mmCIF file of C-alpha atoms in Angstrom:
data_model
loop_
_atom_site.group_PDB
_atom_site.id
_atom_site.type_symbol
_atom_site.label_atom_id
_atom_site.label_comp_id
_atom_site.label_asym_id
_atom_site.label_seq_id
_atom_site.Cartn_x
_atom_site.Cartn_y
_atom_site.Cartn_z
ATOM 1 C CA MET A 1 270.744 112.368 48.094
ATOM 2 C CA ILE A 2 268.478 114.571 49.745
ATOM 3 C CA ARG A 3 270.258 117.683 48.504
ATOM 4 C CA PHE A 4 270.209 116.295 44.896
ATOM 5 C CA LEU A 5 266.601 115.560 45.080
ATOM 6 C CA PHE A 6 266.085 119.242 46.301
ATOM 7 C CA LEU A 7 268.137 120.741 43.598
ATOM 8 C CA ALA A 8 266.047 118.662 40.986
ATOM 9 C CA LEU A 9 262.860 119.936 42.653
ATOM 10 C CA LEU A 10 264.173 123.329 42.314
ATOM 11 C CA LEU A 11 264.942 123.054 38.655
ATOM 12 C CA ALA A 12 261.627 121.579 37.836
ATOM 13 C CA ALA A 13 259.622 123.770 39.855
ATOM 14 C CA GLN A 14 261.783 126.912 38.508
ATOM 15 C CA PRO A 15 259.945 127.532 34.916
ATOM 16 C CA ALA A 16 256.442 128.118 36.962
ATOM 17 C CA LEU A 17 258.209 131.367 38.562
ATOM 18 C CA ALA A 18 260.847 131.968 35.638
ATOM 19 C CA ASN A 19 258.236 133.212 32.932
ATOM 20 C CA HIS A 20 258.714 137.082 33.119
ATOM 21 C CA PRO A 21 259.640 136.854 36.976
ATOM 22 C CA GLY A 22 259.638 140.713 37.573
ATOM 23 C CA GLU A 23 256.451 140.994 36.165
ATOM 24 C CA ARG A 24 254.532 137.767 37.473
ATOM 25 C CA LEU A 25 256.676 136.392 40.456
ATOM 26 C CA ASP A 26 254.366 138.017 43.281
ATOM 27 C CA GLU A 27 251.211 137.077 41.295
ATOM 28 C CA VAL A 28 252.500 133.470 41.065
ATOM 29 C CA MET A 29 253.766 133.229 44.846
ATOM 30 C CA SER A 30 250.654 134.739 45.952
ATOM 31 C CA GLU A 31 248.688 131.785 44.245
ATOM 32 C CA LYS A 32 250.689 129.080 45.524
ATOM 33 C CA GLU A 33 251.334 130.286 49.158
ATOM 34 C CA PRO A 34 248.818 131.580 51.374
ATOM 35 C CA ALA A 35 251.210 133.028 53.906
ATOM 36 C CA PHE A 36 253.038 135.233 51.154
ATOM 37 C CA GLU A 37 252.419 138.758 50.975
ATOM 38 C CA ALA A 38 253.707 141.008 48.226
ATOM 39 C CA ALA A 39 255.020 144.150 49.611
ATOM 40 C CA ASP A 40 257.132 145.865 46.774
ATOM 41 C CA ARG A 41 258.016 148.978 48.888
ATOM 42 C CA PRO A 42 261.489 151.102 47.833
ATOM 43 C CA THR A 43 262.423 151.912 51.286
ATOM 44 C CA MET A 44 262.096 150.333 54.745
ATOM 45 C CA PRO A 45 262.139 151.292 58.402
ATOM 46 C CA ALA A 46 265.221 152.197 60.245
ATOM 47 C CA LEU A 47 266.948 149.308 61.824
ATOM 48 C CA ASP A 48 269.187 149.913 64.603
ATOM 49 C CA VAL A 49 270.816 146.793 65.640
ATOM 50 C CA GLU A 50 274.656 145.671 66.069
ATOM 51 C CA LEU A 51 276.271 142.059 65.836
ATOM 52 C CA GLN A 52 277.466 140.407 68.684
ATOM 53 C CA ASN A 53 280.922 142.243 68.703
ATOM 54 C CA GLY A 54 279.523 145.354 69.043
ATOM 55 C CA ASP A 55 279.596 146.244 65.406
ATOM 56 C CA PRO A 56 276.749 147.922 63.894
ATOM 57 C CA LEU A 57 274.557 146.109 61.121
ATOM 58 C CA ARG A 58 273.599 148.340 58.272
ATOM 59 C CA LEU A 59 271.532 147.028 55.632
ATOM 60 C CA GLY A 60 273.043 149.435 53.247
ATOM 61 C CA ASP A 61 276.306 147.363 53.735
ATOM 62 C CA LEU A 62 274.253 144.373 52.306
ATOM 63 C CA HIS A 63 272.875 146.248 49.082
ATOM 64 C CA ASP A 64 274.234 143.362 46.667
ATOM 65 C CA GLN A 65 272.533 140.915 48.756
ATOM 66 C CA ILE A 66 269.180 139.314 49.168
ATOM 67 C CA VAL A 67 268.265 140.007 52.939
ATOM 68 C CA ILE A 68 265.887 137.728 54.757
ATOM 69 C CA ILE A 69 265.107 139.348 57.938
ATOM 70 C CA SER A 70 263.046 137.932 61.042
ATOM 71 C CA PHE A 71 262.916 139.131 64.509
ATOM 72 C CA VAL A 72 262.761 137.286 67.855
ATOM 73 C CA PRO A 73 261.349 139.689 70.543
ATOM 74 C CA GLU A 74 261.468 138.676 74.105
ATOM 75 C CA GLY A 75 258.031 136.829 75.142
ATOM 76 C CA CYS A 76 257.361 135.858 71.839
ATOM 77 C CA GLY A 77 257.764 132.292 72.675
ATOM 78 C CA ASP A 78 257.105 129.334 70.500
ATOM 79 C CA PRO A 79 255.894 131.338 67.312
ATOM 80 C CA CYS A 80 259.178 132.651 66.797
ATOM 81 C CA VAL A 81 261.063 129.497 68.106
ATOM 82 C CA GLU A 82 259.072 127.640 65.231
ATOM 83 C CA GLN A 83 259.881 130.493 62.697
ATOM 84 C CA GLN A 84 263.705 130.411 63.111
ATOM 85 C CA ALA A 85 263.621 126.477 62.879
ATOM 86 C CA VAL A 86 261.811 126.777 59.719
ATOM 87 C CA LEU A 87 264.410 129.513 58.254
ATOM 88 C CA ALA A 88 267.037 127.462 59.020
ATOM 89 C CA VAL A 89 265.884 124.839 56.905
ATOM 90 C CA VAL A 90 265.234 127.341 54.024
ATOM 91 C CA GLN A 91 268.920 128.648 54.694
ATOM 92 C CA ALA A 92 270.152 124.672 54.067
ATOM 93 C CA GLN A 93 268.049 124.678 50.842
ATOM 94 C CA VAL A 94 269.727 127.817 49.796
ATOM 95 C CA ASN A 95 273.173 126.688 50.836
ATOM 96 C CA VAL A 96 273.263 123.594 48.464
ATOM 97 C CA SER A 97 273.206 126.178 45.520
ATOM 98 C CA PRO A 98 275.004 129.231 44.210
ATOM 99 C CA MET A 99 272.576 131.386 45.990
ATOM 100 C CA LYS A 100 274.460 130.817 49.109
ATOM 101 C CA GLU A 101 276.951 133.678 48.042
ATOM 102 C CA MET A 102 274.082 136.011 47.261
ATOM 103 C CA VAL A 103 271.496 135.655 50.353
ATOM 104 C CA THR A 104 272.115 136.757 53.981
ATOM 105 C CA PHE A 105 270.002 135.994 56.771
ATOM 106 C CA VAL A 106 269.530 138.341 60.030
ATOM 107 C CA THR A 107 267.624 137.509 63.143
ATOM 108 C CA VAL A 108 266.902 140.495 65.202
ATOM 109 C CA GLN A 109 267.200 139.145 68.892
ATOM 110 C CA ASP A 110 266.393 140.594 72.224
ATOM 111 C CA ALA A 111 268.958 139.519 74.706
ATOM 112 C CA ASP A 112 266.990 137.000 76.669
ATOM 113 C CA ALA A 113 264.810 135.518 73.769
ATOM 114 C CA PRO A 114 265.770 131.986 72.861
ATOM 115 C CA ILE A 115 266.921 130.795 69.120
ATOM 116 C CA GLU A 116 266.989 126.890 69.113
ATOM 117 C CA ALA A 117 267.598 126.572 65.342
ATOM 118 C CA PRO A 118 270.810 125.053 63.324
ATOM 119 C CA TRP A 119 271.992 128.133 61.748
ATOM 120 C CA ASP A 120 274.853 128.344 59.561
ATOM 121 C CA ASP A 121 277.057 131.228 60.435
ATOM 122 C CA ALA A 122 278.593 131.547 56.629
ATOM 123 C CA ASN A 123 275.520 133.671 55.758
ATOM 124 C CA TRP A 124 273.377 134.144 58.955
ATOM 125 C CA ARG A 125 273.839 137.314 61.219
ATOM 126 C CA LEU A 126 272.537 137.385 64.744
ATOM 127 C CA ALA A 127 271.973 141.050 65.484
ATOM 128 C CA VAL A 128 270.819 142.671 68.938
ATOM 129 C CA PRO A 129 268.884 145.894 69.166
ATOM 130 C CA SER A 130 271.482 148.941 69.830
ATOM 131 C CA ALA A 131 271.507 150.777 73.207
ATOM 132 C CA GLY A 132 267.653 151.998 73.944
ATOM 133 C CA ALA A 133 266.188 149.791 71.218
ATOM 134 C CA THR A 134 264.246 146.947 71.242
ATOM 135 C CA ALA A 135 263.480 144.032 68.908
ATOM 136 C CA VAL A 136 259.834 144.414 69.673
ATOM 137 C CA ALA A 137 260.161 147.989 68.453
ATOM 138 C CA ALA A 138 262.055 147.001 65.551
ATOM 139 C CA ALA A 139 259.636 144.331 64.551
ATOM 140 C CA ASP A 140 256.550 146.817 64.925
ATOM 141 C CA ARG A 141 258.035 149.009 62.792
ATOM 142 C CA PHE A 142 258.720 146.401 60.004
ATOM 143 C CA ALA A 143 255.011 145.224 60.468
ATOM 144 C CA ALA A 144 253.508 147.966 59.898
ATOM 145 C CA LEU A 145 254.424 147.520 55.863
ATOM 146 C CA SER A 146 252.117 144.829 56.092
ATOM 147 C CA GLY A 147 248.259 145.231 55.284
ATOM 148 C CA ARG A 148 247.232 141.889 56.999
ATOM 149 C CA THR A 149 246.167 141.835 61.029
ATOM 150 C CA GLY A 150 247.432 139.134 63.258
ATOM 151 C CA THR A 151 250.277 138.621 65.633
ATOM 152 C CA SER A 152 252.401 136.104 63.855
ATOM 153 C CA PRO A 153 256.050 136.979 63.538
ATOM 154 C CA MET A 154 256.805 138.051 60.102
ATOM 155 C CA VAL A 155 259.832 137.316 57.588
ATOM 156 C CA HIS A 156 260.737 140.065 55.648
ATOM 157 C CA VAL A 157 262.756 139.660 52.418
ATOM 158 C CA ILE A 158 264.646 142.611 51.003
ATOM 159 C CA ASP A 159 265.736 142.354 47.255
ATOM 160 C CA ARG A 160 269.255 143.398 45.982
ATOM 161 C CA ASN A 161 268.669 147.034 45.830
ATOM 162 C CA GLY A 162 267.005 147.750 48.971
ATOM 163 C CA ARG A 163 263.518 147.040 47.698
ATOM 164 C CA HIS A 164 261.301 145.770 50.344
ATOM 165 C CA ALA A 165 260.106 142.778 48.322
ATOM 166 C CA ALA A 166 257.655 140.795 50.424
ATOM 167 C CA ILE A 167 256.529 139.261 53.781
ATOM 168 C CA PHE A 168 256.169 135.500 54.412
ATOM 169 C CA HIS A 169 253.690 135.181 57.768
ATOM 170 C CA GLY A 170 254.443 132.817 60.517
ATOM 171 C CA ALA A 171 255.921 129.410 60.178
ATOM 172 C CA GLU A 172 253.577 127.292 58.088
ATOM 173 C CA PHE A 173 254.380 128.787 54.842
ATOM 174 C CA GLN A 174 256.186 125.878 52.724
ATOM 175 C CA LYS A 175 259.757 126.140 53.226
ATOM 176 C CA THR A 176 260.514 125.454 49.221
ATOM 177 C CA ASN A 177 258.203 128.374 48.219
ATOM 178 C CA LEU A 178 260.479 130.773 50.001
ATOM 179 C CA THR A 179 263.567 129.264 48.646
ATOM 180 C CA LEU A 180 262.036 129.238 45.039
ATOM 181 C CA TYR A 181 260.999 133.271 45.681
ATOM 182 C CA VAL A 182 264.580 134.180 46.660
ATOM 183 C CA ASN A 183 265.823 132.284 43.650
ATOM 184 C CA ALA A 184 263.718 134.115 41.459
ATOM 185 C CA LEU A 185 264.736 137.282 42.791
ATOM 186 C CA THR A 186 268.390 136.715 42.144
ATOM 187 C CA ASN A 187 267.611 136.898 38.588
ATOM 188 C CA ASN A 188 264.621 139.140 38.296
ATOM 189 C CA ALA A 189 264.332 142.758 36.747
ATOM 190 C CA HIS A 190 264.213 144.518 40.185
ATOM 191 C CA ALA A 191 268.151 143.402 40.702
ATOM 192 C CA PRO A 192 270.636 146.233 40.051
ATOM 193 C CA LYS A 193 271.755 146.530 36.838
ATOM 194 C CA PRO A 194 275.206 147.886 35.245
ATOM 195 C CA PRO A 195 275.255 151.391 33.843
ATOM 196 C CA VAL A 196 274.480 151.135 29.738
ATOM 197 C CA LYS A 197 277.457 152.587 27.754
ATOM 198 C CA LYS A 198 276.229 154.776 25.122
ATOM 199 C CA SER A 199 277.886 155.542 22.014
ATOM 200 C CA TRP A 200 279.141 158.817 21.009
ATOM 201 C CA TRP A 201 276.214 159.394 18.747
ATOM 202 C CA GLU A 202 273.818 158.602 21.360
ATOM 203 C CA ARG A 203 275.340 161.134 23.685
ATOM 204 C CA LEU A 204 275.910 163.863 21.233
ATOM 205 C CA THR A 205 271.765 163.531 20.361
ATOM 206 C CA GLY A 206 270.986 163.337 23.908
ATOM 207 C CA TRP A 207 272.341 166.900 24.405
ATOM 208 C CA PHE A 208 269.519 168.047 22.213
#
C-alpha cells in the first residue's frame, strides 16, 4: 500500500516538474528544496575507485545511467551514516518504478567507515578508493564543485551523458524531492539523443 501511495504521489507531483524540465527543472527544485544546489557542469573530477572484488569502477561505464554518488570518509561519523540511510530510502522509492533500470547509486567508502543502511545491491555499488587514494580526497574534489560553504556531506547527481547536474547537501532534504529530480532527469533534454537521420537532399545541401 505504501508503494502504491508513493507512486500516486509521484504522478501527482510530476506536472510541477514536467513543464519544460530541461529549462526549468533546476529553478523549480531550488524553490522546493533548500538543500538543492544546481551544478550543470559538463565534466567531473577523477574518481579513482574500485569495487569490492577489485575491479575498477569507471563512471564512463555508467554513461547510460543517472548516477547518484555519495562519500563516506573515515571519521565522518553520524552525518554520513544519516545521509546513507536517507539515500537508501530514496533508492527504495526509485526501485518501485521503471527508474530502477536507469539509476545507479554509488557509495565511495573508506575501509573503516561505517555504512548502516539497507541498500539494495541491484543498483547500488559500494566502492573503495584505489591504492594510495582516500574517500576524503575524492569527496573534497567533488565538493570543490559546490559554491556553498559548510562541512555537510554531499550527494552528487550525474546525468546520463556524464553532466554533473546537481548537489543535495546533508541529510535533511526531502527524500521525495531527490526522487522527483531524478525522475525528471530520466526524460529531460539533457539525456543523450540518437543521431538524426538526414535525407539525401539535406546531406547534399549541407555540403554547400
